[in-house]
mmCIF file of C-alpha atoms in Angstrom:
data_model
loop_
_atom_site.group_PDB
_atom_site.id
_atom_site.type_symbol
_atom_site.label_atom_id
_atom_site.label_comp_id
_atom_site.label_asym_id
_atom_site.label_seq_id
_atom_site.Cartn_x
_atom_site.Cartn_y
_atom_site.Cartn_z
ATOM 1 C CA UNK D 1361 7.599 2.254 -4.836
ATOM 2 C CA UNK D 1362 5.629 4.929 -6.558
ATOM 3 C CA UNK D 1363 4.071 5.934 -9.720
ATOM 4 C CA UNK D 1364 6.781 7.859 -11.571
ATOM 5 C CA UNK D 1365 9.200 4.717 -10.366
ATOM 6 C CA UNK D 1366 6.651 2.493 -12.179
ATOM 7 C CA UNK D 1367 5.862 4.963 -15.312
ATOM 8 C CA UNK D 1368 9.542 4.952 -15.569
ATOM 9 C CA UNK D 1369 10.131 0.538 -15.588
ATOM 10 C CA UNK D 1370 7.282 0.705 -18.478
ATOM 11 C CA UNK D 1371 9.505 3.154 -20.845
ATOM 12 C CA UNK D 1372 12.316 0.565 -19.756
ATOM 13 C CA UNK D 1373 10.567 -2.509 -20.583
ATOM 14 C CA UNK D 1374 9.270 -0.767 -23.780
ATOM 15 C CA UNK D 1375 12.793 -0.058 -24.471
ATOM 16 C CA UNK D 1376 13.738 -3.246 -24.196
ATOM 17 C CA UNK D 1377 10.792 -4.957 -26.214
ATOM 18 C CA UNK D 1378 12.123 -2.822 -29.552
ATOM 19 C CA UNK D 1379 15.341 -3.999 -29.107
ATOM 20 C CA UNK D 1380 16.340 -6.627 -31.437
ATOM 21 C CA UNK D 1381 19.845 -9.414 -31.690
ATOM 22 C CA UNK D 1382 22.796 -6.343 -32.448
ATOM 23 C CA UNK D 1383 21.980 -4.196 -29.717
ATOM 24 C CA UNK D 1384 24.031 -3.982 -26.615
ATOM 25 C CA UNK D 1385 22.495 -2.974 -22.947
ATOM 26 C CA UNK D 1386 24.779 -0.884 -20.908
ATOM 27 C CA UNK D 1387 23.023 -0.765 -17.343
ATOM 28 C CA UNK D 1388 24.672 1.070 -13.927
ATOM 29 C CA UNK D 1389 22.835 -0.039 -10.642
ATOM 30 C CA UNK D 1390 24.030 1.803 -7.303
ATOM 31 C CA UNK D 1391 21.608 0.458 -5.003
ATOM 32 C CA UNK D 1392 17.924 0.794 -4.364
ATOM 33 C CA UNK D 1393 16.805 -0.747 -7.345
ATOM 34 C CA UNK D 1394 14.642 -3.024 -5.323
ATOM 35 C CA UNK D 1395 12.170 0.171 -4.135
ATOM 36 C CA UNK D 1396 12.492 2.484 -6.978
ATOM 37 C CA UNK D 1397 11.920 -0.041 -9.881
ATOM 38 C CA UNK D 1398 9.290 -0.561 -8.654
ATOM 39 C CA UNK D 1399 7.099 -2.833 -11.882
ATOM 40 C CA UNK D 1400 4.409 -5.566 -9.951
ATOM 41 C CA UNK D 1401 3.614 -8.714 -11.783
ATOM 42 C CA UNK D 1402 0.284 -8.573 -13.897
ATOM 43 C CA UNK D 1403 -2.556 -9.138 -10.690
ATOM 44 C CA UNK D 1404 -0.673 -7.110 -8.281
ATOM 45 C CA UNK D 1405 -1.705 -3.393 -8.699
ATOM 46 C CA UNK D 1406 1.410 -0.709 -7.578
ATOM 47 C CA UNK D 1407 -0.900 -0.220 -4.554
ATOM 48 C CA UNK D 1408 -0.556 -3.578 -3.284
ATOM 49 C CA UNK D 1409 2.950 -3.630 -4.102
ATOM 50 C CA UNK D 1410 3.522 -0.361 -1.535
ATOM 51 C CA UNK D 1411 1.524 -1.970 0.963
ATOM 52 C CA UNK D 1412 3.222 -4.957 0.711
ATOM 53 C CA UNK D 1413 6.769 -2.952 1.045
ATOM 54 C CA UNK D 1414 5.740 -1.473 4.085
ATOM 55 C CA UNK D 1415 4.538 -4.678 5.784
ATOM 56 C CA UNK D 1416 7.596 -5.485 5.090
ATOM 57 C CA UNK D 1417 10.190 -2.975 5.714
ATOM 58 C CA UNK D 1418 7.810 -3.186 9.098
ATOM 59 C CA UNK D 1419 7.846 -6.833 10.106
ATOM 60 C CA UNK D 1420 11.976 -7.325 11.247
ATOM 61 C CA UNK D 1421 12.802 -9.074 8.419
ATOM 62 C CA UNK D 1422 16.170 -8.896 6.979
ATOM 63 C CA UNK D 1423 16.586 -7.158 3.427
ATOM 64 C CA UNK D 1424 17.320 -10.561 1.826
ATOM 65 C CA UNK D 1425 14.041 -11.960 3.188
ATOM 66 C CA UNK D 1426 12.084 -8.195 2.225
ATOM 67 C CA UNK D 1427 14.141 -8.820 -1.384
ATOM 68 C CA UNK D 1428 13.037 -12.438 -1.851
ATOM 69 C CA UNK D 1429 9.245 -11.552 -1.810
ATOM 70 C CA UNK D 1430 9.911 -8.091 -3.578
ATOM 71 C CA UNK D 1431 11.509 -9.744 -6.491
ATOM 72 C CA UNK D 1432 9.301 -12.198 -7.268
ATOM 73 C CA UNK D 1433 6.350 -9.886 -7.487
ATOM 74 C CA UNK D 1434 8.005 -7.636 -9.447
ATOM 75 C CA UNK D 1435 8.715 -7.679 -13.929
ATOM 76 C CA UNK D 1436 11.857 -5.957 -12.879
ATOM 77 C CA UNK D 1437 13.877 -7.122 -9.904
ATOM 78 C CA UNK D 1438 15.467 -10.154 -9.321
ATOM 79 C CA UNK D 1439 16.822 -10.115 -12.525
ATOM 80 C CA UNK D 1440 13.965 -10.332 -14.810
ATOM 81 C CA UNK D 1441 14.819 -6.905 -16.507
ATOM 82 C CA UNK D 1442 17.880 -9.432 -17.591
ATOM 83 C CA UNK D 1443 15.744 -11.907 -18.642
ATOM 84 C CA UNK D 1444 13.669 -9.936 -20.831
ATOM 85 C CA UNK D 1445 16.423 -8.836 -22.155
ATOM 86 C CA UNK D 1446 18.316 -12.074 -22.792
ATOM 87 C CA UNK D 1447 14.697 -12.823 -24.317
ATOM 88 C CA UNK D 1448 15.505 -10.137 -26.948
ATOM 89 C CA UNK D 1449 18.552 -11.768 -27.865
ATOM 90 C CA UNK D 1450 20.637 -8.465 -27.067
ATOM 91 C CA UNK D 1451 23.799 -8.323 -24.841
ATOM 92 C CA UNK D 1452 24.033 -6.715 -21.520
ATOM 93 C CA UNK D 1453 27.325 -5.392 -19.627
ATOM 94 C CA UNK D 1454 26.587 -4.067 -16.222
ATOM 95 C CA UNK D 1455 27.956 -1.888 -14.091
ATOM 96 C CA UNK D 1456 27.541 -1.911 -10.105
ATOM 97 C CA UNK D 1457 28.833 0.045 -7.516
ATOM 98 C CA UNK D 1458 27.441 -1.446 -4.304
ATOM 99 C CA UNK D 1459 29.483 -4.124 -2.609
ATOM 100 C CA UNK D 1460 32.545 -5.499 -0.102
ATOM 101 C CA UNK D 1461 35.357 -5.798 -0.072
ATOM 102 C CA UNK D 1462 37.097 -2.873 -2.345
ATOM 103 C CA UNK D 1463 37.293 -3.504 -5.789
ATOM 104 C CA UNK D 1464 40.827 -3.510 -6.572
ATOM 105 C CA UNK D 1465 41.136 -4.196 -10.946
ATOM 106 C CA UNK D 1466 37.875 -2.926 -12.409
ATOM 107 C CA UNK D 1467 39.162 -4.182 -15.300
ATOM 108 C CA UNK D 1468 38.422 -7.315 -14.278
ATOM 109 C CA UNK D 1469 34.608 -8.814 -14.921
ATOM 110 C CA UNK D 1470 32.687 -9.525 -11.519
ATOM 111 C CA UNK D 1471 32.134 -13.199 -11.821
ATOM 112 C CA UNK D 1472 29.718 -13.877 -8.610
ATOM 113 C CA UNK D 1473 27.204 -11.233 -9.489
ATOM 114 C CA UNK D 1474 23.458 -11.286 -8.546
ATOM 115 C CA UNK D 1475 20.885 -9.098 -7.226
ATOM 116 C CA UNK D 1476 18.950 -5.959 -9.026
ATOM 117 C CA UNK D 1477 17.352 -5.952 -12.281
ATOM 118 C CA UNK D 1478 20.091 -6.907 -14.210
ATOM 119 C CA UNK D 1479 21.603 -9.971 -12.530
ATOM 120 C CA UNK D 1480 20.855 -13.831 -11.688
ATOM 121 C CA UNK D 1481 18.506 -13.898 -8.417
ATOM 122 C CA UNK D 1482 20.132 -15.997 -5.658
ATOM 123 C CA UNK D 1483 16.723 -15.864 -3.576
ATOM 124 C CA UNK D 1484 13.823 -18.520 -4.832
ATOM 125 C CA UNK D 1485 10.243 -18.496 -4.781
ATOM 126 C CA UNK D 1486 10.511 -21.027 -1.417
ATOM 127 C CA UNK D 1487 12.012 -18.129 0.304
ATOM 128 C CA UNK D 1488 9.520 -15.801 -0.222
ATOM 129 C CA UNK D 1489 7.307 -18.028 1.485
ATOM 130 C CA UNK D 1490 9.487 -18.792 3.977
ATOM 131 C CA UNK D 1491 9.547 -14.960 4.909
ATOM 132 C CA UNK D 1492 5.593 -14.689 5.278
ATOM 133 C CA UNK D 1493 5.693 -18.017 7.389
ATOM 134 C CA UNK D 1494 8.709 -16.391 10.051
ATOM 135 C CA UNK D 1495 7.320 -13.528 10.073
ATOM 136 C CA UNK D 1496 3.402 -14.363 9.759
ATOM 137 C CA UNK D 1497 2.028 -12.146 7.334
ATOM 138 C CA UNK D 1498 -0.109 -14.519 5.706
ATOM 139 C CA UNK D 1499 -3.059 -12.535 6.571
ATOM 140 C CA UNK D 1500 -1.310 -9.118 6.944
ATOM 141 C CA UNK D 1501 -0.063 -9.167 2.981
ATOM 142 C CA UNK D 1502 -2.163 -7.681 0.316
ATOM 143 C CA UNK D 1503 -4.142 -10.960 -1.153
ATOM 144 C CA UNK D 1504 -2.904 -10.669 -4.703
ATOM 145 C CA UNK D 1505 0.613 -11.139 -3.332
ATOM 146 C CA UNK D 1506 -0.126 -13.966 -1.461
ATOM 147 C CA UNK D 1507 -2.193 -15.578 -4.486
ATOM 148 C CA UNK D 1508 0.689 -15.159 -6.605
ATOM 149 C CA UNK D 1509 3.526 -16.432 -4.479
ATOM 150 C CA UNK D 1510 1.471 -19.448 -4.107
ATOM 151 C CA UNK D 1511 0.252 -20.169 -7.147
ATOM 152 C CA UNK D 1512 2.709 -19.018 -9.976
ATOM 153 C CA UNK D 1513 4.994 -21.793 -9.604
ATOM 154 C CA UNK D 1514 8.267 -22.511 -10.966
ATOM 155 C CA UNK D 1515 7.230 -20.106 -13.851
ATOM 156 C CA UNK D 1516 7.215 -17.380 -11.558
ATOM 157 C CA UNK D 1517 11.049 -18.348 -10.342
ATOM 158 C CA UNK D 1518 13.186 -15.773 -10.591
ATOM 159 C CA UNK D 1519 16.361 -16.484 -13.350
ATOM 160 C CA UNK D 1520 19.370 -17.975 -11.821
ATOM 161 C CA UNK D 1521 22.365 -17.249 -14.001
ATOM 162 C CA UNK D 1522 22.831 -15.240 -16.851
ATOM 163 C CA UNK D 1523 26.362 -16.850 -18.853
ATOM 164 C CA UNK D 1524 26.007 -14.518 -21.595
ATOM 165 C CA UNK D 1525 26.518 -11.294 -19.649
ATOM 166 C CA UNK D 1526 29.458 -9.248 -18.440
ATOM 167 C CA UNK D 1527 29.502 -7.575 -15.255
ATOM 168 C CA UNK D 1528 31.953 -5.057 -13.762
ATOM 169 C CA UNK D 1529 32.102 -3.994 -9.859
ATOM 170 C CA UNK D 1530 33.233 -0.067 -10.492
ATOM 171 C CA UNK D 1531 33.482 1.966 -6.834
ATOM 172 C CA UNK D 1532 32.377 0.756 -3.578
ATOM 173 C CA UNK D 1533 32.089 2.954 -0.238
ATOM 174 C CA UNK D 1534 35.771 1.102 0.648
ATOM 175 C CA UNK D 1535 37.443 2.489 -2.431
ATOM 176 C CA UNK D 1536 36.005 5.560 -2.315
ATOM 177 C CA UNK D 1537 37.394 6.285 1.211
ATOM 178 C CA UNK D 1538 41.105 4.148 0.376
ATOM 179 C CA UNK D 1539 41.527 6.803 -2.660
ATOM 180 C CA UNK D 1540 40.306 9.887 -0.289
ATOM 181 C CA UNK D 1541 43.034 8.715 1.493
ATOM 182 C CA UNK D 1542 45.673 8.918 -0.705
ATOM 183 C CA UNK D 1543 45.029 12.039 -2.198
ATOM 184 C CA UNK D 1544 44.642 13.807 0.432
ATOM 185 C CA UNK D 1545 41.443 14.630 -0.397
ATOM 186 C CA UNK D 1546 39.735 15.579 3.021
ATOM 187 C CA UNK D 1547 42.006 18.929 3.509
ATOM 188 C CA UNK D 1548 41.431 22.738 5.272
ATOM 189 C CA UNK D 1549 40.678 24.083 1.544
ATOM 190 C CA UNK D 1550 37.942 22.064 1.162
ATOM 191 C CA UNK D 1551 37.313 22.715 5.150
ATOM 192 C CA UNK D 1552 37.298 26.432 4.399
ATOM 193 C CA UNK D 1553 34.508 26.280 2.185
ATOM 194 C CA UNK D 1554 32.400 24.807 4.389
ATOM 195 C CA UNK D 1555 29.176 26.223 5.510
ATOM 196 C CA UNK D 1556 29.843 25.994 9.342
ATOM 197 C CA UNK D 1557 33.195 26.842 9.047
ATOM 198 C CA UNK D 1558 33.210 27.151 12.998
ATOM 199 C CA UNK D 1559 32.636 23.497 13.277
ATOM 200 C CA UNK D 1560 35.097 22.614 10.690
ATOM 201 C CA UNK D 1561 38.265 20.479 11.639
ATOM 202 C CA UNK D 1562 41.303 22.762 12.224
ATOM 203 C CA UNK D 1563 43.925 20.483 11.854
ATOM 204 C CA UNK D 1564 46.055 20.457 8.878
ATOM 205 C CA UNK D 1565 44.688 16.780 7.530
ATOM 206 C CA UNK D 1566 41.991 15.049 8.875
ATOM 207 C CA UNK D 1567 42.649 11.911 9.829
ATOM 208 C CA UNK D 1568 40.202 9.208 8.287
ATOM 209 C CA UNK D 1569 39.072 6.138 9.574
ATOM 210 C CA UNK D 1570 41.071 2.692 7.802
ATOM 211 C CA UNK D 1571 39.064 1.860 4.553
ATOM 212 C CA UNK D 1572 36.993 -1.053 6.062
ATOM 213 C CA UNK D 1573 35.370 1.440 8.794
ATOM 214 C CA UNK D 1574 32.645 2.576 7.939
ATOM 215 C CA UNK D 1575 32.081 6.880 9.020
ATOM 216 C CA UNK D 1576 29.418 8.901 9.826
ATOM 217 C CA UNK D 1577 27.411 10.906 7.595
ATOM 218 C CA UNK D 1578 28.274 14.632 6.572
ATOM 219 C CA UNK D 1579 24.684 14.813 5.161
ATOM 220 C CA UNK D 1580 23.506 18.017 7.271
ATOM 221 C CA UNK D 1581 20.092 17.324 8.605
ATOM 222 C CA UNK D 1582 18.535 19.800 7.464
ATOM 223 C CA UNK D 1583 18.442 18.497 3.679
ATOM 224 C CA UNK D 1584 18.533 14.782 5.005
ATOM 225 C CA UNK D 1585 16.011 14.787 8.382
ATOM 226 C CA UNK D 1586 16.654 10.517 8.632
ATOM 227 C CA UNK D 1587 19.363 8.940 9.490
ATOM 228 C CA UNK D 1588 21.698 7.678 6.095
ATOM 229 C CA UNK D 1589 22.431 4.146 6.170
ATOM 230 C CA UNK D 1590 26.021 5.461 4.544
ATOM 231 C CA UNK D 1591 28.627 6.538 7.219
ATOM 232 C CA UNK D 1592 31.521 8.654 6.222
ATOM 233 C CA UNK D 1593 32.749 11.012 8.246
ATOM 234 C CA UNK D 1594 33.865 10.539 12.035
ATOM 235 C CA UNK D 1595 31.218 11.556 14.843
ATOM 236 C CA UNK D 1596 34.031 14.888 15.617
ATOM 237 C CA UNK D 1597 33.756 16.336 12.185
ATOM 238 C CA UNK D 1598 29.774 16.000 11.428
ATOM 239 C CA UNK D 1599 28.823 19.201 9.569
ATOM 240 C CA UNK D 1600 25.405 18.958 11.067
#
C-alpha cells in the first residue's frame, strides 16, 4: 500500500459517488488488488494500514488469512468497491484474469466469483480475528486495526453476494501457455531476437511444459531482482 495507490481509490470512489441508476461499471482485475488498492476504513490512517501489511505478509499466514484482515479494513477490497457501487444503483460487469483451471468459453459468465474490489467476499469478519489469534498479533497490529476488527460489527462485514452483477473469467496463466502451444508461439525467430542470444534455445521448437505446469520466469534479473511468483519458462531456457 502506498500513497499514489490510495490517491488513486479516492478518484475511484469519487467516480463512483457521481454515478447515478443508467450507468454501467466495466472493471478488469488481474491480481494484486488487495496491496495496490490500497483505501483503510475511516480510523485507520494508510500508515497503519502498511504496517499492518507487513506484520502480515511477515507472520506465516496464508494469503486468505493476510486477505481476510486486509479486506475488512479496507473501503475497497473485499468487495466493497461493489457495494458502493450497487449503492449507486449502477451495473457492474467484471472482468478477471487470475484463476484455475483454464477458462475454456469466455463467453460464458463466471458464476462462483469472489475476491477483489469488485466481487462478493467469501472471508468474514470472524476470520480476521481468527488470523490475529493463530498467529498472535494482538499486540503486534497497529491499535486502530485491532479496535476496528473488534468493534465494527456485522456493519463492518464484508458483502457476500452481488446477484445483480455479471462476471467474466478472460485469460488465466493455463490458457495463456495452452494457446502458446498451439501456435507455435515460442519459436527461433522470436529466439533470435533475444538479448543473450548465446543462451537462447537452439532447437527448432521449444518444447513447453503441459498447460497445468507451471514454468519458470523469463523475467531477467536485472529488471526484476526478486523472485516472480509467475513461472513460465523451463529452468534450461531462463534468459537471465
Amino acid at each position: 500500500p502506498n500513497q499514489f495507490g490510495y490517491e488513486a481509490c479516492l478518484e475511484i470512489l469519487d467516480l463512483i459517488d457521481h454515478a447515478a441508476e443508467e450507468d454501467l461499471f466495466l472493471c478488469v482485475m488481474s491480481g494484486g488488488s488487495s496491496a495496490l488498492m490500497s483505501c483503510p476504513v475511516d480510523g485507520i490512517s494508510l500508515e497503519d494500514e502498511q504496517k499492518a501489511t507487513d506484520i502480515l505478509l511477515k507472520s506465516g499466514a496464508a494469503i486468505l488469512e493476510i486477505n481476510s484482515v486486509r479486506r475488512h479494513i479496507s473501503r475497497m477490497n473485499g468487495g466493497q468497491m461493489a457495494r458502493r457501487i450497487a449503492e449507486r444503483g449502477a451495473e457492474l460487469i467484471g472482468f478477471n484474469s487470475v484463476s484455475n483451471p483454464p477458462t475454456r468459453d469466455i463467453s460464458v459468465p463466471w458464476q462462483n466469483y469472489f475476491g477483489t474490489p469488485m466481487g462478493p467476499d467469501q472471508t468474514t469478519i470472524q476470520d480476521a480475528l481468527n488470523c490475529i489469534q493463530k498467529y498472535d498479533l494482538w499486540k503486534r497490529l497497529p491499535s486502530s486495526v485491532i479496535q476496528y476488527l473488534t468493534t465494527c460489527g456485522p456493519a463492518g462485514e464484508t458483502p457476500k453476494v452481488f446477484p445483480q452483477n455479471t462476471y467474466y473469467q478472460i485469460n488465466t496463466l493455463p490458457d495463456s501457455a495452452a494457446a502458446a502451444q498451439r501456435s507455435n508461439l515460442l519459436s527461433p525467430r522470436i529466439a533470435r531476437h533475444s538479448r543473450n542470444r548465446r543462451r537462447a534455445p537452439k532447437s527448432r521448437n521449444i518444447p513447453l511444459n503441459p498447460p497445468e505446469r507451471p514454468f519458470r520466469s523469463a523475467i531477467p534479473r536485472r529488471l526484476c531482482p526478486r523472485r516472480t511468483s509467475t513461472q513460465f519458462w523451463p529452468r534450461r531456457y531462463r534468459v537471465a
